Structure formats: structure tokens, C-alpha cells
Coordinates of C-alpha atoms in Angstrom, one line a residue:
Chain R
M18 CA 142.6 115.2 146.0
A19 CA 145.9 115.2 144.2
M20 CA 144.5 113.1 141.5
A21 CA 141.6 115.5 141.0
A22 CA 144.1 118.4 140.7
L23 CA 146.2 116.4 138.2
R24 CA 143.1 115.5 136.3
R25 CA 142.3 119.2 135.9
E26 CA 145.9 119.8 134.8
G27 CA 145.7 116.9 132.4
R28 CA 142.7 118.3 130.7
R29 CA 144.7 121.3 129.6
F30 CA 146.8 119.0 127.4
A31 CA 143.9 117.0 126.1
P32 CA 143.8 117.1 122.3
L33 CA 141.4 119.6 121.1
I34 CA 138.2 117.8 120.1
S35 CA 136.5 119.5 117.2
P36 CA 133.1 120.2 118.6
R37 CA 131.6 121.3 115.3
P38 CA 129.3 118.4 114.6
I39 CA 128.0 118.5 118.2
T40 CA 127.6 122.3 118.8
A41 CA 124.0 121.7 118.7
V42 CA 124.3 119.6 121.7
R43 CA 125.4 122.4 123.8
S44 CA 122.5 124.6 123.0
S45 CA 119.9 121.9 123.1
P46 CA 118.2 121.8 126.5
L47 CA 117.5 118.2 126.3
Y48 CA 121.1 117.0 126.7
P49 CA 122.6 117.2 130.2
T50 CA 125.5 119.5 130.1
L51 CA 128.3 117.2 131.1
E52 CA 131.0 119.2 129.4
D53 CA 133.0 121.9 130.9
E54 CA 135.3 124.6 129.9
G55 CA 139.0 124.1 130.7
P56 CA 141.2 127.0 131.7
L57 CA 142.1 127.6 128.1
G58 CA 138.5 127.6 126.9
L59 CA 138.6 124.0 125.5
R60 CA 135.3 122.2 125.0
H61 CA 135.3 118.7 126.3
I62 CA 132.3 116.7 125.5
S63 CA 131.6 113.5 127.5
T64 CA 131.1 110.2 125.8
Q65 CA 127.8 109.8 127.5
V66 CA 126.3 112.7 125.5
V67 CA 127.6 111.4 122.2
R68 CA 126.4 107.9 123.0
N69 CA 122.9 109.2 123.7
R70 CA 122.8 111.1 120.4
M71 CA 124.0 108.0 118.5
K72 CA 121.2 106.0 120.0
S73 CA 118.5 108.4 119.0
V74 CA 119.9 108.8 115.5
K75 CA 120.0 105.0 115.1
N76 CA 116.3 104.8 116.2
I77 CA 115.4 107.4 113.6
Q78 CA 117.2 105.4 111.0
K79 CA 115.3 102.3 111.9
I80 CA 111.9 104.0 111.9
T81 CA 112.5 105.7 108.5
K82 CA 113.6 102.5 107.0
A83 CA 110.5 100.8 108.2
M84 CA 108.3 103.6 106.8
K85 CA 110.0 103.2 103.5
M86 CA 109.2 99.5 103.3
V87 CA 105.6 100.1 104.3
A88 CA 105.2 102.8 101.6
A89 CA 106.8 100.4 99.1
S90 CA 104.3 97.7 99.8
K91 CA 101.3 100.1 99.7
L92 CA 102.6 101.4 96.4
R93 CA 102.7 98.0 94.9
A94 CA 99.1 97.3 95.9
I95 CA 97.7 100.5 94.5
Q96 CA 99.8 100.6 91.4
T97 CA 97.9 97.8 89.6
K98 CA 94.6 99.5 90.3
T99 CA 95.9 102.8 88.9
E100 CA 97.1 101.2 85.7
N101 CA 93.8 99.5 85.2
S102 CA 91.9 102.8 85.7
R103 CA 94.0 104.7 83.2
G104 CA 92.2 103.3 80.2
L105 CA 89.0 104.6 81.6
W106 CA 89.2 108.3 80.9
Q107 CA 90.8 108.1 77.5
P108 CA 87.6 107.4 75.5
F109 CA 86.1 110.5 77.1
T110 CA 89.0 112.6 76.0
A111 CA 88.8 111.1 72.6
L112 CA 85.1 112.0 72.3
L113 CA 84.9 115.2 74.2
G114 CA 88.4 116.5 74.1
D115 CA 90.5 117.9 76.9
L116 CA 90.2 121.7 76.6
P117 CA 92.1 123.4 79.3
S118 CA 91.9 126.6 77.3
A119 CA 88.1 126.8 77.2
D120 CA 86.9 130.2 78.1
V121 CA 84.6 129.8 81.1
K122 CA 83.1 132.0 83.8
K123 CA 82.9 129.7 86.7
N124 CA 85.9 127.6 87.3
V125 CA 86.1 125.0 90.1
V126 CA 89.5 123.7 91.0
V127 CA 89.5 120.3 92.7
T128 CA 92.7 119.9 94.5
I129 CA 93.7 116.4 95.5
S130 CA 96.2 115.9 98.2
S131 CA 97.2 113.5 100.9
D132 CA 96.0 113.3 104.5
K133 CA 99.3 112.3 106.0
G134 CA 102.6 114.1 105.8
L135 CA 106.2 113.0 105.3
C136 CA 105.6 112.6 101.6
G137 CA 108.0 115.0 100.1
G138 CA 106.9 118.0 98.1
I139 CA 103.9 116.7 96.2
N140 CA 101.2 118.5 98.2
S141 CA 103.0 121.8 97.9
T142 CA 103.2 121.5 94.2
S143 CA 99.5 120.7 93.9
V144 CA 98.6 123.7 96.0
K145 CA 101.0 125.9 94.1
I146 CA 99.3 124.9 90.8
S147 CA 95.8 125.4 92.2
K148 CA 96.7 128.9 93.4
G149 CA 98.3 129.6 90.0
L150 CA 95.1 128.5 88.2
H151 CA 93.1 130.8 90.5
K152 CA 95.3 133.7 89.7
L153 CA 95.2 133.0 86.0
N154 CA 91.5 133.0 85.9
S155 CA 90.9 136.1 88.0
A156 CA 93.5 137.9 85.9
T157 CA 91.6 137.5 82.7
G158 CA 88.4 139.2 83.7
P159 CA 86.4 140.5 86.6
E160 CA 83.3 138.3 86.2
K161 CA 85.4 135.1 86.3
E162 CA 85.3 133.4 89.6
T163 CA 87.2 130.4 90.8
K164 CA 86.2 128.2 93.7
Y165 CA 88.1 125.4 95.4
V166 CA 87.1 121.9 96.4
I167 CA 89.7 120.3 98.6
L168 CA 90.4 116.6 99.1
G169 CA 92.9 115.8 101.8
E170 CA 94.2 117.4 105.0
K171 CA 97.4 118.8 103.6
A172 CA 95.9 121.0 100.9
K173 CA 93.3 122.1 103.4
A174 CA 95.9 123.3 105.8
Q175 CA 97.7 125.3 103.1
L176 CA 94.7 126.8 101.4
V177 CA 92.6 127.7 104.4
R178 CA 95.2 130.2 105.3
D179 CA 94.8 132.6 102.5
S180 CA 91.8 131.5 100.4
K181 CA 89.2 130.7 103.0
K182 CA 86.4 132.5 101.3
D183 CA 86.8 130.7 98.0
I184 CA 86.6 127.2 99.4
E185 CA 83.3 125.4 98.6
L186 CA 83.8 121.9 99.9
I187 CA 86.5 120.1 102.0
I188 CA 86.7 116.3 102.1
T189 CA 89.2 114.4 104.2
E190 CA 90.0 110.9 105.3
L191 CA 89.6 109.6 101.8
Q192 CA 91.9 106.6 102.2
K193 CA 90.4 105.2 105.4
N194 CA 88.9 102.4 103.3
P195 CA 90.6 101.1 100.2
L196 CA 89.8 103.2 97.2
N197 CA 87.0 102.0 95.0
Y198 CA 84.9 103.4 92.3
T199 CA 81.6 103.5 94.2
Q200 CA 83.1 105.7 96.9
V201 CA 84.6 108.1 94.4
S202 CA 81.4 108.3 92.4
V203 CA 79.4 109.2 95.5
L204 CA 82.0 111.9 96.1
A205 CA 81.7 113.2 92.6
D206 CA 78.0 113.2 92.9
E207 CA 78.3 115.4 96.1
I208 CA 80.5 117.8 94.3
L209 CA 78.3 118.1 91.3
K210 CA 75.3 118.7 93.3
N211 CA 76.7 121.4 95.6
V212 CA 78.9 123.4 93.3
E213 CA 77.9 125.4 90.3
Y214 CA 80.5 125.1 87.6
D215 CA 81.2 125.7 84.0
A216 CA 84.5 123.8 84.1
L217 CA 86.0 121.5 86.6
R218 CA 89.8 121.4 86.8
I219 CA 91.2 118.5 88.7
V220 CA 94.7 119.1 90.1
F221 CA 96.6 116.0 91.1
N222 CA 100.1 114.4 90.8
K223 CA 100.3 111.9 88.0
F224 CA 102.4 108.8 88.8
Q225 CA 104.9 108.4 86.0
S226 CA 107.4 106.3 87.8
V227 CA 108.6 105.6 91.3
V228 CA 110.8 108.7 91.2
S229 CA 108.8 111.0 89.0
F230 CA 105.4 112.6 89.8
V231 CA 104.1 115.1 87.4
P232 CA 101.5 117.6 88.6
T233 CA 98.7 117.5 86.0
V234 CA 95.4 119.3 85.5
S235 CA 92.4 117.4 83.9
T236 CA 89.5 119.5 82.6
V237 CA 85.9 118.4 82.6
L238 CA 83.5 120.8 81.0
S239 CA 79.9 121.2 81.8
P240 CA 77.4 120.1 79.2
E241 CA 76.4 123.6 78.2
I242 CA 80.0 124.6 77.5
V243 CA 80.5 121.4 75.5
E244 CA 77.5 122.3 73.3
R245 CA 78.9 125.8 72.8
E246 CA 82.3 124.5 71.9
A247 CA 80.9 121.8 69.6
E248 CA 78.9 124.4 67.7
S249 CA 81.8 126.6 67.2
G250 CA 83.8 123.8 65.6
G251 CA 87.4 123.0 66.4
K252 CA 88.2 119.9 68.3
L253 CA 84.8 119.2 69.6
G254 CA 83.2 119.8 66.2
D255 CA 83.2 116.0 65.6
L256 CA 80.8 115.6 68.4
D257 CA 78.0 116.8 66.3
S258 CA 78.6 114.1 63.7
Y259 CA 77.7 111.5 66.3
E260 CA 74.1 110.3 66.4
V261 CA 73.1 110.3 70.0
E262 CA 70.7 107.7 71.1
G263 CA 69.4 106.3 74.3
G264 CA 67.4 109.1 75.9
E265 CA 64.9 111.8 75.1
T266 CA 67.2 114.6 74.3
K267 CA 70.8 115.0 73.4
G268 CA 71.2 117.4 76.2
E269 CA 70.2 114.8 78.7
I270 CA 72.7 112.4 77.4
L271 CA 75.4 115.0 77.4
Q272 CA 74.6 115.8 81.0
N273 CA 74.9 112.1 82.0
L274 CA 78.0 111.8 80.0
A275 CA 79.6 114.8 81.7
E276 CA 78.8 113.4 85.1
F277 CA 80.2 110.0 84.2
Q278 CA 83.3 111.6 82.8
F279 CA 83.8 113.6 85.9
S280 CA 83.5 110.5 88.2
C281 CA 85.9 108.5 86.0
T282 CA 88.5 111.2 85.8
M283 CA 88.2 111.7 89.6
F284 CA 88.7 108.1 90.2
N285 CA 91.8 108.0 88.1
A286 CA 93.1 111.2 89.7
V287 CA 92.6 110.0 93.2
L288 CA 94.4 106.7 92.5
E289 CA 97.3 108.4 90.7
N290 CA 97.7 110.8 93.6
A291 CA 97.7 108.0 96.1
C292 CA 100.4 106.3 94.1
S293 CA 102.4 109.4 93.9
E294 CA 102.0 109.9 97.7
Q295 CA 103.4 106.5 98.5
G296 CA 106.2 106.9 96.0
A297 CA 107.2 110.3 97.3
R298 CA 107.1 109.0 100.9
M299 CA 109.3 106.1 99.9
S300 CA 112.0 108.4 98.4
A301 CA 111.7 110.9 101.3
M302 CA 112.1 108.1 103.9
D303 CA 114.9 106.6 101.9
S304 CA 116.9 109.9 101.8
S305 CA 116.1 110.4 105.5
S306 CA 117.5 107.0 106.5
R307 CA 120.6 107.6 104.4
N308 CA 121.1 111.0 106.1
A309 CA 120.7 109.3 109.4
G310 CA 123.3 106.8 108.4
D311 CA 125.8 109.6 107.5
M312 CA 125.1 111.3 110.7
L313 CA 125.7 108.1 112.6
D314 CA 129.1 107.7 110.9
R315 CA 130.2 111.1 111.9
L316 CA 129.0 110.6 115.4
T317 CA 130.9 107.3 115.7
L318 CA 134.1 109.1 114.7
T319 CA 133.5 111.8 117.3
Y320 CA 132.7 109.2 119.9
N321 CA 135.9 107.3 119.2
R322 CA 137.9 110.5 119.4
T323 CA 136.3 111.5 122.7
R324 CA 136.9 108.0 124.1
Q325 CA 140.6 108.1 123.1
A326 CA 141.0 111.6 124.5
S327 CA 139.7 110.5 127.9
I328 CA 141.9 107.4 127.9
T329 CA 144.9 109.7 127.0
T330 CA 144.1 112.0 129.9
E331 CA 143.9 109.1 132.3
L332 CA 147.2 107.8 131.2
I333 CA 148.8 111.3 131.5
E334 CA 147.4 111.6 135.0
I335 CA 148.7 108.2 136.0
I336 CA 152.1 108.7 134.5
S337 CA 152.6 112.2 135.8
G338 CA 151.4 111.0 139.2
A339 CA 153.8 108.1 139.1
S340 CA 156.7 110.3 138.0
A341 CA 155.9 112.8 140.7
L342 CA 156.0 110.1 143.3
E343 CA 159.3 108.8 142.0
G344 CA 161.2 111.8 141.4
Chain U
M2 CA 85.0 93.5 58.3
T3 CA 85.0 93.3 62.0
L4 CA 84.4 95.6 64.9
N5 CA 87.0 96.3 67.5
L6 CA 85.1 96.0 70.8
C7 CA 86.6 97.3 74.0
I8 CA 84.7 97.0 77.3
L9 CA 86.1 99.0 80.2
T10 CA 85.1 99.3 83.8
P11 CA 86.8 101.4 86.5
N12 CA 88.6 98.4 87.8
R13 CA 89.7 96.5 84.8
I14 CA 89.4 95.9 81.1
V15 CA 86.7 93.2 80.7
L16 CA 87.0 92.6 77.0
D17 CA 89.1 93.7 74.1
S18 CA 88.6 91.7 70.9
E19 CA 87.2 91.7 67.4
V20 CA 83.6 90.8 66.9
K21 CA 81.2 90.6 64.0
E22 CA 78.0 92.2 65.5
I23 CA 76.8 93.4 68.8
I24 CA 73.3 94.1 70.2
L25 CA 73.2 96.4 73.1
S26 CA 70.3 97.7 75.1
T27 CA 70.1 101.5 75.6
N28 CA 67.6 103.6 77.5
S29 CA 65.4 103.8 74.4
G30 CA 65.5 100.2 73.3
Q31 CA 67.9 97.7 71.8
I32 CA 70.1 98.6 69.0
G33 CA 72.1 96.3 66.8
V34 CA 75.5 97.5 65.5
L35 CA 77.1 96.0 62.4
P36 CA 80.4 97.0 60.8
N37 CA 80.4 100.4 59.1
H38 CA 77.7 101.8 61.3
A39 CA 77.4 105.6 61.6
P40 CA 79.2 107.1 64.5
I41 CA 77.0 107.0 67.6
A42 CA 77.2 107.9 71.3
T43 CA 74.6 106.3 73.5
A44 CA 73.8 105.8 77.1
I45 CA 73.5 102.2 78.2
D46 CA 71.0 101.0 80.7
T47 CA 71.5 98.0 83.1
G48 CA 71.1 95.1 80.7
I49 CA 72.8 92.5 78.6
L50 CA 75.0 92.9 75.7
R51 CA 75.1 90.2 73.1
I52 CA 78.2 89.7 71.0
R53 CA 78.5 87.6 67.9
L54 CA 81.9 86.3 66.9
N55 CA 82.2 83.4 64.5
D56 CA 78.5 82.6 64.6
Q57 CA 78.5 82.2 68.3
W58 CA 76.7 84.5 70.7
L59 CA 78.2 85.6 74.0
T60 CA 76.3 87.5 76.6
I61 CA 77.8 90.1 79.0
A62 CA 75.8 91.7 81.8
L63 CA 76.4 95.5 81.9
M64 CA 75.5 97.8 84.8
G65 CA 74.9 101.0 83.1
G66 CA 77.3 103.3 81.3
F67 CA 78.1 104.7 77.9
A68 CA 79.0 103.4 74.5
R69 CA 80.7 105.1 71.6
M70 CA 81.1 103.9 68.1
D71 CA 83.4 105.4 65.5
N72 CA 85.0 104.0 62.5
N73 CA 84.4 100.3 63.4
E74 CA 85.8 100.9 66.9
I75 CA 83.4 100.5 69.8
T76 CA 84.2 101.6 73.3
I77 CA 81.9 100.7 76.1
L78 CA 82.4 102.3 79.5
V79 CA 80.3 100.8 82.3
N80 CA 80.2 100.8 86.0
D81 CA 80.5 97.0 86.1
A82 CA 80.5 94.2 83.6
E83 CA 80.4 90.4 83.9
K84 CA 80.8 87.8 81.2
G85 CA 77.9 85.4 81.2
S86 CA 80.4 82.5 81.4
D87 CA 81.9 83.9 84.6
I88 CA 78.6 84.1 86.5
D89 CA 77.8 81.3 88.9
P90 CA 74.1 80.4 88.6
Q91 CA 73.6 79.4 92.2
E92 CA 75.0 82.6 93.5
V93 CA 73.0 84.7 91.1
Q94 CA 69.7 83.0 92.1
Q95 CA 70.5 83.7 95.7
A96 CA 71.4 87.3 95.0
L97 CA 68.1 87.7 93.1
E98 CA 66.1 86.3 96.0
I99 CA 67.9 88.6 98.5
A100 CA 67.3 91.6 96.2
E101 CA 63.6 90.8 96.0
A102 CA 63.4 90.4 99.8
N103 CA 65.2 93.7 100.3
L104 CA 62.8 95.4 98.0
R105 CA 59.8 94.1 99.9
K106 CA 61.0 95.4 103.2
A107 CA 62.6 98.6 102.0
E108 CA 61.3 101.8 103.5
G109 CA 62.0 105.3 102.6
K110 CA 62.8 106.6 99.2
I111 CA 66.5 106.0 99.1
Q112 CA 66.2 102.4 100.2
I113 CA 63.6 101.7 97.7
I114 CA 65.7 103.1 94.9
E115 CA 68.7 101.2 96.0
A116 CA 66.7 98.0 96.3
N117 CA 65.3 98.5 92.8
L118 CA 68.7 99.0 91.4
A119 CA 70.1 95.9 93.1
L120 CA 67.1 93.9 91.8
R121 CA 67.6 95.1 88.2
Q122 CA 71.3 94.2 88.4
A123 CA 70.5 90.7 89.8
R124 CA 67.8 90.2 87.1
T125 CA 70.3 91.2 84.4
R126 CA 72.8 88.7 85.6
V127 CA 70.2 86.0 85.6
E128 CA 69.2 86.9 82.1
A129 CA 72.8 86.7 81.0
I130 CA 73.1 83.1 82.2
N131 CA 69.8 82.1 80.7
A132 CA 70.6 83.6 77.4
I133 CA 73.5 81.3 76.9
S134 CA 71.9 78.2 78.0

């Protein structure tokens, strides 16, 4: 009984523990409230609480470190494929030109995003650019319309909210099987069949390096527009100088060419986006585990202070108890 | 005068070298291309491409795509390409037989079209081997 009273007394003299890093603990309903208010309004947090918090932060650090390594290995695998596919769309651009400024009535924006989260800001940038393109096109004239084709869950979640009526096609779970050209060409075929378009703009994140992902837009024009631009001269004027063989009409060849160009650029875009996703996830998980490490350091300091405080109070109790008995 | 030939598929670069002459088969027949040819853009059917360098002919099996020639630079983009020397004769014979069997028991339009496509591809590869030997 006496000891309990002295313990309460002792707490009054306990060093003031700075509760700032752990104020969240008090308000969080998950943690048992093992602290109490002394008579002078001091907060005294028990070591148990701090220890629990340290355990969970350490687990978070382990998990994010593992996720980073997984993302790094996936990135390595897909990076070689991406680099090999980069040479594919360049001849098309050399022949047909990349004309983002072509004046067209029906625009289709193909937004490529990831299915899983925790990959930094790449999906938000893609969606922002898609919305920007939409606004740009509708601002230049009333008869212009823009439709969306969405690949990936994350863009779907963001675009369904405000542009539901403009969405033509949604495709998810792209990366269930490893990406290959046949799968993407089937996809491209679906899109071409179901959507009317004058120009297709593919929005994706180009993988420049492990830390830099540049949002890019690739434009594929429909064959009629290509004809129109070729006749008016300019960049596509050279197209007319080519003798076109291998089919009945030039139009038929151009149609096939446009489809092939679309599937090749789609393939490259999907691969680049996958690379960017893994790279972004790597850096997000890396900064997350570093933050967890910092938090763990701060918690360790707090834990030590708490521990020393409780030891000090015990000593004070014992000593004051002993001195009370003596004198 | 040589031509710079570059054969690209979605997965890799198959060939990138200088050649003297090529013969490729398009939808409307075979065309031969010599240096200083006029610029052309053609569609390529599933067939074999013959290349001559240093008086030696090489064959490559192509599975459909496009070719473009400009200023002695030829770029060929195909869905798939295999060098004749890389094809295994046994395996290709088997593939041909399987393709033929599939065609015989194919039902429904889609299956027939797919079986036909597979058969043509197998035949092309067989031709590629035979043409060298």
C-alpha cells in the first residue's frame, strides 16, 4: 500500500517524456491506453506501447524491402523485352511521321495504366494527361469528340468518376500472363474493330531510366487522315513518292499499315509502361522502407527514454522508502 | 553498292547487315530489289525472303508484315522471322504434319482460318530449309 502511494508520488518527479512522436498513439483506438495522467498533467507512456509500435514498424520495413526486391527483379526481366521492342515503331514514324498536331474530329485516347497500386505517381500523371488531351480537343471546336479506351485498373478507377460517358472500352488484368506480341495485337484488333477513330493517341509512361519515367503520347492516324495529310504536303508528303506494291489498292495497304503500326506502338507502349510501373514501385518501396527505418530510430530513442524513466522512478521509490524507514 | 537490310520483329532484331540483293514475296508476287531501287512500301505475305551476300543465298522465313525501301536502306517489319539456318528440319516436319492434321479436323470458321494460317507458316519454314539445301 505504502509502495503504491510512493509510486504515485514518484511519478510526479519523473522526467517529462516528450510525447510528440507518439501523440498518435493516444488517439489511436488500436493501442491499449496504458498511460495515465499524473497530478501535474504529465503524460507517461508505458514501454509496452512503444515496443508494440516498434514491432509493427519493423514489419512494415521488412515487407517494403521485400517488395522493392521483387519489383527490381521483375524490372530486369521486362527491361530487355522493352529495349528490343523499341526499334519496332521507329520505321513507322520515319515513314508516316508522328503528327500530334493533326486536326481530327474523332480522337480516341488510349490510357495505359497499371493494375496494382503502390507504384508512385505514374498512374495519376497518365490520367492527368489523358484528361488534358480531352479538354484540349473539346476546346477547339464543338464537333470534335474524344473517347477513352482504358487499360488497367488504376486509370479506370480515376476516369470512371468523372468521364463515365466518354469511355468506350475498359481492359484489365493485362499482366496476368507475360506480355507478348500476339496478346497485344489481339487487343489492338479489338480496339480497332469497336471504336471509330480518326486519330489514336496512346498515353503511357516511357521508361527512360530506373528513376525517370516520362509521360508520352504516341499518335497513330487513321488511313484516311494519312491520305489527307500526304496530299497536303508537309512531313507526310514523301509518302506519295513511294511506290506501293503488294495489294490491289494503295488504300488497302495503308489500312493494313495503320493497323500494324497501331499494334506495334501499343506493344511498345504497354511494355514501357510495365517497366515504368516496376521502376516506380521500386523507388516508392525504397523510400518507404527508409522512412520506416527513420521512424524505428526515433521510436528506439523514445523507448530507451521511457525505460530509463521507469527505472529512475523505481529507484526513487526504493530510496525514499528506505530513507523513510531509517529516519 | 550495297543495301542496308534490317529485319525487325516485335521481340528482337533478326538481321542487320549489308546485302547485295534481296527477293521478297509480297501479296502480289515476288519482287527483286537491287541497289538504287525506287522507294517502295509494300506488304509482305507469309513467305520466304532470299538474300544474296557475296554470291551466297540465304533464306529467311517471314510471317507477314511490311517492308520499306528508301535510299538503299531496307526495313522489314514482320510478326515473326526465322533464319533458314536456325530451323530444325525434324521439328518443322512435325509441325507441318500437326498443322495439316489440325486443318483436317478444324470446325467452325475461326478454327479453319487459324489452321490455315498455321499450315502456311509451317510450309514456309519447310521451304526455307529446302531452299538452302
